[in-house]
Coordinates of C-alpha atoms in Angstrom, one line a residue:
X1 CA 9.0 7.4 -1.7
X2 CA 6.8 5.0 0.1
X3 CA 8.0 2.0 -1.9
X4 CA 11.7 3.0 -1.3
X5 CA 11.2 3.0 2.5
X6 CA 9.3 -0.3 2.4
X7 CA 12.0 -1.8 0.2
X8 CA 14.7 -0.6 2.6
X9 CA 12.7 -2.1 5.5
X10 CA 12.5 -5.5 3.7
X11 CA 16.2 -5.2 2.7
X12 CA 17.2 -4.5 6.3
X13 CA 15.0 -7.3 7.6
X14 CA 16.6 -9.9 5.2
X15 CA 20.0 -8.2 4.7
X16 CA 22.5 -10.6 3.2
X17 CA 20.7 -13.9 3.6
X18 CA 22.9 -16.9 4.1
X19 CA 23.3 -19.8 1.6
X20 CA 22.9 -22.6 4.1
X21 CA 20.1 -25.0 3.1
X22 CA 17.9 -25.3 6.3
X23 CA 17.4 -21.7 7.0
X24 CA 18.4 -19.9 3.8
X25 CA 15.6 -21.4 1.7
X26 CA 12.9 -20.5 4.2
X27 CA 14.3 -17.0 4.7
X28 CA 14.3 -16.4 0.9
X29 CA 10.8 -17.8 0.6
X30 CA 9.6 -15.5 3.4
X31 CA 11.3 -12.5 1.8
X32 CA 9.6 -13.2 -1.5
X33 CA 6.2 -13.8 0.1
X34 CA 6.6 -10.5 2.1
X35 CA 7.5 -8.6 -1.1
X36 CA 4.5 -10.0 -2.9
X37 CA 2.3 -9.0 0.0
X38 CA 3.6 -5.5 0.0
X39 CA 3.2 -5.2 -3.7
X40 CA -0.3 -6.5 -3.5
X41 CA -1.7 -4.5 -0.6
X42 CA 0.0 -1.2 -0.9
X43 CA -1.7 -0.1 -4.2
X44 CA -5.1 -1.1 -2.9
X45 CA -4.6 0.8 0.4
X46 CA -3.6 3.8 -1.6
X47 CA -6.7 3.5 -3.8
X48 CA -8.9 3.2 -0.7
X49 CA -7.4 6.3 1.0
X50 CA -7.7 8.5 -2.2
X51 CA -11.2 7.3 -3.2
X52 CA -13.1 9.8 -1.2
X53 CA -11.4 12.8 -2.9
X54 CA -11.8 11.2 -6.3
X55 CA -15.4 10.4 -5.7
X56 CA -16.3 14.0 -5.0
X57 CA -14.4 15.1 -8.1
X58 CA -16.1 12.5 -10.2
X59 CA -19.5 13.4 -8.8
X60 CA -19.0 17.1 -9.6
X61 CA -17.8 16.4 -13.1
X62 CA -20.6 14.0 -13.9
X63 CA -23.1 16.6 -12.8
X64 CA -21.5 19.0 -15.2
X65 CA -21.7 16.3 -17.9
X66 CA -18.0 16.7 -18.8
X67 CA -17.6 13.0 -19.5
X68 CA -19.0 9.6 -18.4
X69 CA -17.8 7.1 -15.8
X70 CA -16.1 4.9 -18.3
X71 CA -13.9 7.7 -19.6
X72 CA -12.9 8.7 -16.1
X73 CA -11.8 5.2 -15.2
X74 CA -10.0 4.6 -18.5
X75 CA -8.1 7.9 -18.1
X76 CA -7.4 7.0 -14.4
X77 CA -5.9 3.6 -15.4
X78 CA -3.8 5.1 -18.2
X79 CA -2.2 7.4 -15.6
X80 CA -1.9 5.1 -12.6
X81 CA -0.6 1.9 -14.3
X82 CA 2.7 3.4 -15.5
X83 CA 3.4 4.9 -12.1
X84 CA 2.6 1.5 -10.4
X85 CA 5.0 -0.2 -12.7
X86 CA 7.7 2.3 -12.0
X87 CA 7.2 2.0 -8.3
X88 CA 7.4 -1.8 -8.6
X89 CA 10.7 -1.6 -10.5
X90 CA 12.1 0.8 -7.9
X91 CA 11.0 -1.5 -5.0
X92 CA 12.5 -4.6 -6.6
X93 CA 15.7 -2.9 -7.6
X94 CA 16.4 -1.7 -4.1
X95 CA 15.2 -4.8 -2.3
X96 CA 16.7 -7.5 -4.6
X97 CA 20.3 -6.4 -4.2
X98 CA 20.0 -5.3 -0.6
X99 CA 18.8 -8.7 0.4
X100 CA 21.6 -10.4 -1.5
X101 CA 19.8 -12.5 -4.1
X102 CA 21.9 -13.8 -7.0
X103 CA 23.5 -10.8 -8.8
X104 CA 24.5 -12.6 -12.0
X105 CA 22.8 -15.2 -14.2
X106 CA 25.2 -18.1 -13.8

């Protein structure tokens, strides 16, 4: 849901960019840069905000010797990476056409 709102925000900010050379190139570059920034910083912010809860869970389960730290992080990555990929696809699908980038490969 967060990525959908951010992609709508970027889409509204750069809605239907013009094709003129002086401003259009810079606007498109700014849109791409902003999109990369969002895609880079949002997952790390999410990880920082959820780390405290995960740390307590990991500490409790390590004390009970249920598994080791490596197993925890491998399992965590196997779960989070597909969701991050799906969120990225949703973000790009909404933002790309909303901004008005080239719709066909010609």
